[in-house]
PDB file of N, CA and C in Angstrom:
ATOM      1  N   MET A   1      86.702-122.957 -77.983  1.00  0.00           N
ATOM      2  CA  MET A   1      86.803-124.052 -79.038  1.00  0.00           C
ATOM      3  C   MET A   1      87.110-123.408 -80.322  1.00  0.00           C
ATOM      4  N   GLU A   2      88.188-123.893 -80.929  1.00  0.00           N
ATOM      5  CA  GLU A   2      88.639-123.381 -82.237  1.00  0.00           C
ATOM      6  C   GLU A   2      88.332-124.319 -83.291  1.00  0.00           C
ATOM      7  N   GLU A   3      87.822-123.785 -84.473  1.00  0.00           N
ATOM      8  CA  GLU A   3      87.440-124.551 -85.623  1.00  0.00           C
ATOM      9  C   GLU A   3      88.773-124.816 -86.449  1.00  0.00           C
ATOM     10  N   ASP A   4      88.836-125.928 -87.195  1.00  0.00           N
ATOM     11  CA  ASP A   4      89.834-126.276 -88.003  1.00  0.00           C
ATOM     12  C   ASP A   4      89.880-125.366 -89.251  1.00  0.00           C
ATOM     13  N   ASN A   5      88.764-124.845 -89.745  1.00  0.00           N
ATOM     14  CA  ASN A   5      88.617-124.144 -91.050  1.00  0.00           C
ATOM     15  C   ASN A   5      88.768-122.585 -90.803  1.00  0.00           C
ATOM     16  N   VAL A   6      89.251-122.087 -89.780  1.00  0.00           N
ATOM     17  CA  VAL A   6      89.319-120.737 -89.452  1.00  0.00           C
ATOM     18  C   VAL A   6      90.514-120.200 -90.261  1.00  0.00           C
ATOM     19  N   LEU A   7      90.177-119.219 -91.097  1.00  0.00           N
ATOM     20  CA  LEU A   7      91.324-118.523 -91.811  1.00  0.00           C
ATOM     21  C   LEU A   7      91.950-117.428 -90.888  1.00  0.00           C
ATOM     22  N   THR A   8      93.224-117.399 -91.080  1.00  0.00           N
ATOM     23  CA  THR A   8      94.070-116.370 -90.309  1.00  0.00           C
ATOM     24  C   THR A   8      95.266-115.983 -91.165  1.00  0.00           C
ATOM     25  N   PHE A   9      95.960-115.018 -90.534  1.00  0.00           N
ATOM     26  CA  PHE A   9      97.216-114.528 -91.105  1.00  0.00           C
ATOM     27  C   PHE A   9      98.376-115.550 -90.580  1.00  0.00           C
ATOM     28  N   LYS A  10      99.432-115.745 -91.394  1.00  0.00           N
ATOM     29  CA  LYS A  10     100.492-116.468 -90.964  1.00  0.00           C
ATOM     30  C   LYS A  10     101.372-115.515 -89.991  1.00  0.00           C
ATOM     31  N   ASN A  11     101.780-116.123 -88.864  1.00  0.00           N
ATOM     32  CA  ASN A  11     102.691-115.326 -87.820  1.00  0.00           C
ATOM     33  C   ASN A  11     103.878-114.792 -88.600  1.00  0.00           C
ATOM     34  N   GLU A  12     104.372-115.469 -89.588  1.00  0.00           N
ATOM     35  CA  GLU A  12     105.602-114.948 -90.245  1.00  0.00           C
ATOM     36  C   GLU A  12     105.319-113.776 -91.013  1.00  0.00           C
ATOM     37  N   THR A  13     104.119-113.805 -91.682  1.00  0.00           N
ATOM     38  CA  THR A  13     103.772-112.574 -92.463  1.00  0.00           C
ATOM     39  C   THR A  13     103.619-111.396 -91.587  1.00  0.00           C
ATOM     40  N   ILE A  14     102.936-111.495 -90.424  1.00  0.00           N
ATOM     41  CA  ILE A  14     102.787-110.342 -89.587  1.00  0.00           C
ATOM     42  C   ILE A  14     104.221-109.841 -89.057  1.00  0.00           C
ATOM     43  N   GLN A  15     105.072-110.910 -88.658  1.00  0.00           N
ATOM     44  CA  GLN A  15     106.316-110.560 -88.196  1.00  0.00           C
ATOM     45  C   GLN A  15     107.167-109.784 -89.302  1.00  0.00           C
ATOM     46  N   ASN A  16     106.999-110.051 -90.589  1.00  0.00           N
ATOM     47  CA  ASN A  16     107.615-109.460 -91.632  1.00  0.00           C
ATOM     48  C   ASN A  16     107.116-107.980 -91.896  1.00  0.00           C
ATOM     49  N   VAL A  17     105.853-107.908 -91.717  1.00  0.00           N
ATOM     50  CA  VAL A  17     105.265-106.604 -91.812  1.00  0.00           C
ATOM     51  C   VAL A  17     105.796-105.683 -90.612  1.00  0.00           C
ATOM     52  N   PHE A  18     105.837-106.287 -89.451  1.00  0.00           N
ATOM     53  CA  PHE A  18     106.394-105.435 -88.322  1.00  0.00           C
ATOM     54  C   PHE A  18     107.830-105.168 -88.597  1.00  0.00           C
ATOM     55  N   LYS A  19     108.727-106.087 -89.070  1.00  0.00           N
ATOM     56  CA  LYS A  19     110.041-105.776 -89.313  1.00  0.00           C
ATOM     57  C   LYS A  19     110.272-104.707 -90.270  1.00  0.00           C
ATOM     58  N   ALA A  20     109.393-104.751 -91.407  1.00  0.00           N
ATOM     59  CA  ALA A  20     109.523-103.564 -92.449  1.00  0.00           C
ATOM     60  C   ALA A  20     109.240-102.272 -91.843  1.00  0.00           C
ATOM     61  N   GLN A  21     108.225-102.193 -90.983  1.00  0.00           N
ATOM     62  CA  GLN A  21     107.869-100.963 -90.293  1.00  0.00           C
ATOM     63  C   GLN A  21     108.963-100.476 -89.399  1.00  0.00           C
ATOM     64  N   TRP A  22     109.532-101.429 -88.561  1.00  0.00           N
ATOM     65  CA  TRP A  22     110.500-101.103 -87.656  1.00  0.00           C
ATOM     66  C   TRP A  22     111.808-100.587 -88.319  1.00  0.00           C
ATOM     67  N   LYS A  23     112.131-101.194 -89.536  1.00  0.00           N
ATOM     68  CA  LYS A  23     113.303-100.718 -90.260  1.00  0.00           C
ATOM     69  C   LYS A  23     113.181 -99.347 -90.747  1.00  0.00           C
ATOM     70  N   ASP A  24     111.852 -99.012 -91.228  1.00  0.00           N
ATOM     71  CA  ASP A  24     111.584 -97.700 -91.641  1.00  0.00           C
ATOM     72  C   ASP A  24     111.710 -96.676 -90.511  1.00  0.00           C
ATOM     73  N   SER A  25     111.304 -97.026 -89.350  1.00  0.00           N
ATOM     74  CA  SER A  25     111.173 -96.082 -88.148  1.00  0.00           C
ATOM     75  C   SER A  25     112.507 -96.057 -87.398  1.00  0.00           C
ATOM     76  N   GLY A  26     113.501 -96.876 -87.715  1.00  0.00           N
ATOM     77  CA  GLY A  26     114.715 -96.865 -87.175  1.00  0.00           C
ATOM     78  C   GLY A  26     114.823 -97.442 -85.648  1.00  0.00           C
ATOM     79  N   THR A  27     114.013 -98.455 -85.430  1.00  0.00           N
ATOM     80  CA  THR A  27     114.069 -99.020 -84.124  1.00  0.00           C
ATOM     81  C   THR A  27     115.171-100.089 -84.096  1.00  0.00           C
ATOM     82  N   LYS A  28     116.291 -99.569 -83.418  1.00  0.00           N
ATOM     83  CA  LYS A  28     117.510-100.366 -83.470  1.00  0.00           C
ATOM     84  C   LYS A  28     117.520-101.648 -82.669  1.00  0.00           C
ATOM     85  N   ALA A  29     116.860-101.619 -81.528  1.00  0.00           N
ATOM     86  CA  ALA A  29     116.938-102.767 -80.697  1.00  0.00           C
ATOM     87  C   ALA A  29     116.260-103.968 -81.337  1.00  0.00           C
ATOM     88  N   VAL A  30     115.095-103.650 -82.152  1.00  0.00           N
ATOM     89  CA  VAL A  30     114.381-104.859 -82.644  1.00  0.00           C
ATOM     90  C   VAL A  30     115.103-105.301 -83.929  1.00  0.00           C
ATOM     91  N   ILE A  31     115.706-104.387 -84.669  1.00  0.00           N
ATOM     92  CA  ILE A  31     116.486-104.674 -85.935  1.00  0.00           C
ATOM     93  C   ILE A  31     117.743-105.597 -85.586  1.00  0.00           C
ATOM     94  N   GLN A  32     118.382-105.203 -84.437  1.00  0.00           N
ATOM     95  CA  GLN A  32     119.628-105.916 -84.005  1.00  0.00           C
ATOM     96  C   GLN A  32     119.253-107.352 -83.645  1.00  0.00           C
ATOM     97  N   ARG A  33     118.122-107.540 -82.939  1.00  0.00           N
ATOM     98  CA  ARG A  33     117.755-108.980 -82.666  1.00  0.00           C
ATOM     99  C   ARG A  33     117.062-109.675 -83.874  1.00  0.00           C
ATOM    100  N   ASN A  34     116.498-108.773 -84.684  1.00  0.00           N
ATOM    101  CA  ASN A  34     115.771-109.224 -85.988  1.00  0.00           C
ATOM    102  C   ASN A  34     114.626-110.255 -85.638  1.00  0.00           C
ATOM    103  N   VAL A  35     114.050-110.141 -84.510  1.00  0.00           N
ATOM    104  CA  VAL A  35     112.902-110.906 -84.191  1.00  0.00           C
ATOM    105  C   VAL A  35     112.122-110.152 -83.019  1.00  0.00           C
ATOM    106  N   ALA A  36     110.766-110.311 -83.106  1.00  0.00           N
ATOM    107  CA  ALA A  36     109.838-109.867 -82.099  1.00  0.00           C
ATOM    108  C   ALA A  36     109.507-110.951 -81.153  1.00  0.00           C
ATOM    109  N   ASN A  37     108.910-110.580 -80.055  1.00  0.00           N
ATOM    110  CA  ASN A  37     108.559-111.553 -79.002  1.00  0.00           C
ATOM    111  C   ASN A  37     107.383-112.435 -79.611  1.00  0.00           C
ATOM    112  N   LYS A  38     107.582-113.753 -79.478  1.00  0.00           N
ATOM    113  CA  LYS A  38     106.693-114.679 -80.189  1.00  0.00           C
ATOM    114  C   LYS A  38     105.141-114.494 -79.738  1.00  0.00           C
ATOM    115  N   ASP A  39     105.104-114.250 -78.431  1.00  0.00           N
ATOM    116  CA  ASP A  39     103.706-114.100 -77.913  1.00  0.00           C
ATOM    117  C   ASP A  39     103.037-112.736 -78.446  1.00  0.00           C
ATOM    118  N   ALA A  40     103.885-111.675 -78.639  1.00  0.00           N
ATOM    119  CA  ALA A  40     103.369-110.439 -79.204  1.00  0.00           C
ATOM    120  C   ALA A  40     102.920-110.676 -80.667  1.00  0.00           C
ATOM    121  N   ILE A  41     103.735-111.473 -81.381  1.00  0.00           N
ATOM    122  CA  ILE A  41     103.285-111.709 -82.815  1.00  0.00           C
ATOM    123  C   ILE A  41     101.963-112.542 -82.838  1.00  0.00           C
ATOM    124  N   GLN A  42     101.839-113.518 -82.025  1.00  0.00           N
ATOM    125  CA  GLN A  42     100.614-114.323 -81.997  1.00  0.00           C
ATOM    126  C   GLN A  42      99.391-113.440 -81.591  1.00  0.00           C
ATOM    127  N   LEU A  43      99.612-112.592 -80.620  1.00  0.00           N
ATOM    128  CA  LEU A  43      98.531-111.699 -80.270  1.00  0.00           C
ATOM    129  C   LEU A  43      98.128-110.769 -81.353  1.00  0.00           C
ATOM    130  N   SER A  44      99.126-110.269 -81.971  1.00  0.00           N
ATOM    131  CA  SER A  44      98.833-109.247 -83.007  1.00  0.00           C
ATOM    132  C   SER A  44      98.261-109.931 -84.278  1.00  0.00           C
ATOM    133  N   THR A  45      98.576-111.208 -84.515  1.00  0.00           N
ATOM    134  CA  THR A  45      97.978-112.025 -85.659  1.00  0.00           C
ATOM    135  C   THR A  45      96.531-112.173 -85.294  1.00  0.00           C
ATOM    136  N   GLU A  46      96.246-112.540 -84.102  1.00  0.00           N
ATOM    137  CA  GLU A  46      94.806-112.804 -83.697  1.00  0.00           C
ATOM    138  C   GLU A  46      94.000-111.445 -83.779  1.00  0.00           C
ATOM    139  N   LEU A  47      94.592-110.348 -83.332  1.00  0.00           N
ATOM    140  CA  LEU A  47      93.853-109.122 -83.355  1.00  0.00           C
ATOM    141  C   LEU A  47      93.539-108.649 -84.824  1.00  0.00           C
ATOM    142  N   LEU A  48      94.527-108.876 -85.652  1.00  0.00           N
ATOM    143  CA  LEU A  48      94.390-108.547 -87.142  1.00  0.00           C
ATOM    144  C   LEU A  48      93.243-109.454 -87.598  1.00  0.00           C
ATOM    145  N   ARG A  49      93.226-110.728 -87.230  1.00  0.00           N
ATOM    146  CA  ARG A  49      92.257-111.636 -87.833  1.00  0.00           C
ATOM    147  C   ARG A  49      90.757-111.150 -87.424  1.00  0.00           C
ATOM    148  N   ILE A  50      90.683-110.918 -86.109  1.00  0.00           N
ATOM    149  CA  ILE A  50      89.470-110.397 -85.577  1.00  0.00           C
ATOM    150  C   ILE A  50      88.929-109.106 -86.264  1.00  0.00           C
ATOM    151  N   PHE A  51      89.890-108.233 -86.401  1.00  0.00           N
ATOM    152  CA  PHE A  51      89.630-107.012 -86.964  1.00  0.00           C
ATOM    153  C   PHE A  51      89.077-107.225 -88.493  1.00  0.00           C
ATOM    154  N   THR A  52      89.816-108.012 -89.189  1.00  0.00           N
ATOM    155  CA  THR A  52      89.345-108.383 -90.555  1.00  0.00           C
ATOM    156  C   THR A  52      88.007-108.975 -90.672  1.00  0.00           C
ATOM    157  N   VAL A  53      87.830-109.962 -89.822  1.00  0.00           N
ATOM    158  CA  VAL A  53      86.433-110.663 -89.730  1.00  0.00           C
ATOM    159  C   VAL A  53      85.354-109.641 -89.543  1.00  0.00           C
ATOM    160  N   GLU A  54      85.563-108.825 -88.467  1.00  0.00           N
ATOM    161  CA  GLU A  54      84.538-107.757 -88.100  1.00  0.00           C
ATOM    162  C   GLU A  54      84.252-106.871 -89.199  1.00  0.00           C
ATOM    163  N   ALA A  55      85.398-106.380 -89.993  1.00  0.00           N
ATOM    164  CA  ALA A  55      85.244-105.561 -91.082  1.00  0.00           C
ATOM    165  C   ALA A  55      84.416-106.178 -92.227  1.00  0.00           C
ATOM    166  N   VAL A  56      84.644-107.461 -92.524  1.00  0.00           N
ATOM    167  CA  VAL A  56      83.919-108.142 -93.595  1.00  0.00           C
ATOM    168  C   VAL A  56      82.479-108.221 -93.162  1.00  0.00           C
ATOM    169  N   HIS A  57      82.224-108.612 -91.955  1.00  0.00           N
ATOM    170  CA  HIS A  57      80.796-108.830 -91.365  1.00  0.00           C
ATOM    171  C   HIS A  57      79.994-107.485 -91.516  1.00  0.00           C
ATOM    172  N   ARG A  58      80.662-106.504 -91.102  1.00  0.00           N
ATOM    173  CA  ARG A  58      79.975-105.087 -91.221  1.00  0.00           C
ATOM    174  C   ARG A  58      79.662-104.655 -92.613  1.00  0.00           C
ATOM    175  N   ALA A  59      80.750-104.941 -93.436  1.00  0.00           N
ATOM    176  CA  ALA A  59      80.562-104.518 -94.875  1.00  0.00           C
ATOM    177  C   ALA A  59      79.376-105.375 -95.574  1.00  0.00           C
ATOM    178  N   VAL A  60      79.382-106.569 -95.299  1.00  0.00           N
ATOM    179  CA  VAL A  60      78.248-107.442 -95.746  1.00  0.00           C
ATOM    180  C   VAL A  60      76.978-107.024 -95.340  1.00  0.00           C
ATOM    181  N   ASP A  61      76.793-106.596 -94.030  1.00  0.00           N
ATOM    182  CA  ASP A  61      75.532-106.049 -93.486  1.00  0.00           C
ATOM    183  C   ASP A  61      75.273-104.816 -94.236  1.00  0.00           C
ATOM    184  N   GLU A  62      76.297-103.956 -94.576  1.00  0.00           N
ATOM    185  CA  GLU A  62      76.056-102.777 -95.276  1.00  0.00           C
ATOM    186  C   GLU A  62      75.513-103.082 -96.700  1.00  0.00           C
ATOM    187  N   ALA A  63      76.204-104.043 -97.300  1.00  0.00           N
ATOM    188  CA  ALA A  63      75.785-104.432 -98.745  1.00  0.00           C
ATOM    189  C   ALA A  63      74.312-104.855 -98.717  1.00  0.00           C
ATOM    190  N   ASN A  64      73.968-105.710 -97.754  1.00  0.00           N
ATOM    191  CA  ASN A  64      72.590-106.190 -97.656  1.00  0.00           C
ATOM    192  C   ASN A  64      71.607-105.060 -97.495  1.00  0.00           C
ATOM    193  N   LYS A  65      71.915-104.140 -96.748  1.00  0.00           N
ATOM    194  CA  LYS A  65      71.086-102.788 -96.506  1.00  0.00           C
ATOM    195  C   LYS A  65      70.860-102.161 -97.902  1.00  0.00           C
ATOM    196  N   ASP A  66      71.945-102.019 -98.527  1.00  0.00           N
ATOM    197  CA  ASP A  66      71.869-101.335 -99.998  1.00  0.00           C
ATOM    198  C   ASP A  66      71.081-102.127-100.912  1.00  0.00           C
ATOM    199  N   ALA A  67      71.086-103.474-100.866  1.00  0.00           N
ATOM    200  CA  ALA A  67      70.276-104.382-101.774  1.00  0.00           C
ATOM    201  C   ALA A  67      68.967-104.580-101.212  1.00  0.00           C
ATOM    202  N   GLY A  68      68.512-103.983-100.233  1.00  0.00           N
ATOM    203  CA  GLY A  68      67.204-104.138 -99.666  1.00  0.00           C
ATOM    204  C   GLY A  68      66.943-105.645 -99.031  1.00  0.00           C
ATOM    205  N   GLY A  69      67.978-106.102 -98.496  1.00  0.00           N
ATOM    206  CA  GLY A  69      67.903-107.489 -97.960  1.00  0.00           C
ATOM    207  C   GLY A  69      68.324-108.599 -98.840  1.00  0.00           C
ATOM    208  N   GLY A  70      68.550-108.290-100.131  1.00  0.00           N
ATOM    209  CA  GLY A  70      68.944-109.361-101.068  1.00  0.00           C
ATOM    210  C   GLY A  70      70.432-109.452-101.185  1.00  0.00           C
ATOM    211  N   SER A  71      70.982-110.484-101.835  1.00  0.00           N
ATOM    212  CA  SER A  71      72.351-110.560-102.013  1.00  0.00           C
ATOM    213  C   SER A  71      72.971-109.594-102.888  1.00  0.00           C
ATOM    214  N   GLN A  72      74.102-109.068-102.620  1.00  0.00           N
ATOM    215  CA  GLN A  72      74.729-108.130-103.528  1.00  0.00           C
ATOM    216  C   GLN A  72      76.290-108.410-103.350  1.00  0.00           C
ATOM    217  N   THR A  73      76.915-108.077-104.381  1.00  0.00           N
ATOM    218  CA  THR A  73      78.453-108.091-104.321  1.00  0.00           C
ATOM    219  C   THR A  73      79.024-107.071-103.377  1.00  0.00           C
ATOM    220  N   LEU A  74      79.959-107.493-102.588  1.00  0.00           N
ATOM    221  CA  LEU A  74      80.585-106.547-101.681  1.00  0.00           C
ATOM    222  C   LEU A  74      81.417-105.620-102.493  1.00  0.00           C
ATOM    223  N   GLN A  75      81.413-104.334-102.364  1.00  0.00           N
ATOM    224  CA  GLN A  75      82.007-103.392-103.043  1.00  0.00           C
ATOM    225  C   GLN A  75      82.968-102.585-102.099  1.00  0.00           C
ATOM    226  N   VAL A  76      83.913-101.920-102.595  1.00  0.00           N
ATOM    227  CA  VAL A  76      84.784-100.952-101.798  1.00  0.00           C
ATOM    228  C   VAL A  76      84.039 -99.920-101.006  1.00  0.00           C
ATOM    229  N   GLU A  77      82.915 -99.441-101.693  1.00  0.00           N
ATOM    230  CA  GLU A  77      82.087 -98.459-101.039  1.00  0.00           C
ATOM    231  C   GLU A  77      81.500 -98.933 -99.779  1.00  0.00           C
ATOM    232  N   HIS A  78      81.123-100.203 -99.708  1.00  0.00           N
ATOM    233  CA  HIS A  78      80.678-100.738 -98.339  1.00  0.00           C
ATOM    234  C   HIS A  78      81.687-100.836 -97.261  1.00  0.00           C
ATOM    235  N   LEU A  79      82.872-100.951 -97.684  1.00  0.00           N
ATOM    236  CA  LEU A  79      83.953-101.028 -96.589  1.00  0.00           C
ATOM    237  C   LEU A  79      84.254 -99.535 -96.278  1.00  0.00           C
ATOM    238  N   GLU A  80      84.287 -98.601 -97.169  1.00  0.00           N
ATOM    239  CA  GLU A  80      84.358 -97.235 -96.863  1.00  0.00           C
ATOM    240  C   GLU A  80      83.252 -96.667 -95.967  1.00  0.00           C
ATOM    241  N   LYS A  81      82.085 -97.134 -96.090  1.00  0.00           N
ATOM    242  CA  LYS A  81      80.961 -96.798 -95.179  1.00  0.00           C
ATOM    243  C   LYS A  81      81.082 -97.210 -93.711  1.00  0.00           C
ATOM    244  N   ILE A  82      81.711 -98.485 -93.590  1.00  0.00           N
ATOM    245  CA  ILE A  82      81.790 -98.944 -92.247  1.00  0.00           C
ATOM    246  C   ILE A  82      83.067 -98.630 -91.408  1.00  0.00           C
ATOM    247  N   LEU A  83      84.133 -98.226 -92.264  1.00  0.00           N
ATOM    248  CA  LEU A  83      85.475 -98.030 -91.805  1.00  0.00           C
ATOM    249  C   LEU A  83      85.540 -97.042 -90.590  1.00  0.00           C
ATOM    250  N   PRO A  84      84.841 -95.801 -90.703  1.00  0.00           N
ATOM    251  CA  PRO A  84      85.045 -94.933 -89.533  1.00  0.00           C
ATOM    252  C   PRO A  84      84.576 -95.498 -88.205  1.00  0.00           C
ATOM    253  N   GLN A  85      83.356 -96.155 -88.126  1.00  0.00           N
ATOM    254  CA  GLN A  85      82.876 -96.699 -86.901  1.00  0.00           C
ATOM    255  C   GLN A  85      83.697 -97.869 -86.489  1.00  0.00           C
ATOM    256  N   LEU A  86      84.200 -98.634 -87.385  1.00  0.00           N
ATOM    257  CA  LEU A  86      85.069 -99.724 -87.061  1.00  0.00           C
ATOM    258  C   LEU A  86      86.380 -99.308 -86.384  1.00  0.00           C
ATOM    259  N   MET A  87      86.953 -98.253 -86.950  1.00  0.00           N
ATOM    260  CA  MET A  87      88.207 -97.758 -86.352  1.00  0.00           C
ATOM    261  C   MET A  87      87.871 -97.192 -84.864  1.00  0.00           C
ATOM    262  N   LEU A  88      86.776 -96.641 -84.736  1.00  0.00           N
ATOM    263  CA  LEU A  88      86.453 -96.141 -83.353  1.00  0.00           C
ATOM    264  C   LEU A  88      86.250 -97.258 -82.337  1.00  0.00           C
ATOM    265  N   ASP A  89      85.745 -98.365 -82.832  1.00  0.00           N
ATOM    266  CA  ASP A  89      85.388 -99.545 -81.989  1.00  0.00           C
ATOM    267  C   ASP A  89      86.626-100.247 -81.587  1.00  0.00           C
ATOM    268  N   PHE A  90      87.647-100.196 -82.449  1.00  0.00           N
ATOM    269  CA  PHE A  90      88.941-100.930 -82.180  1.00  0.00           C
ATOM    270  C   PHE A  90      89.850-100.002 -81.653  1.00  0.00           C
TER     271      PHE A  90
END
């Protein structure tokens, strides 16, 4: 069941990021077609959405630990603390 207010990346944005990377790496087949598989783009978009949501949740938990359970502003340091384990989990 999907909510209407779920934030996500636009498929076009992810496709443009991939295109930029492929141009830099010299992947001729993709550049010639100038398009990636639609399903692959949708799956990549969903994976990046889940990754981003998980990163924010873990960083918020880290910020709450630093504040002793109170609310605190999320800082770059909180993301830096959770990043190594997040990368291992994904």
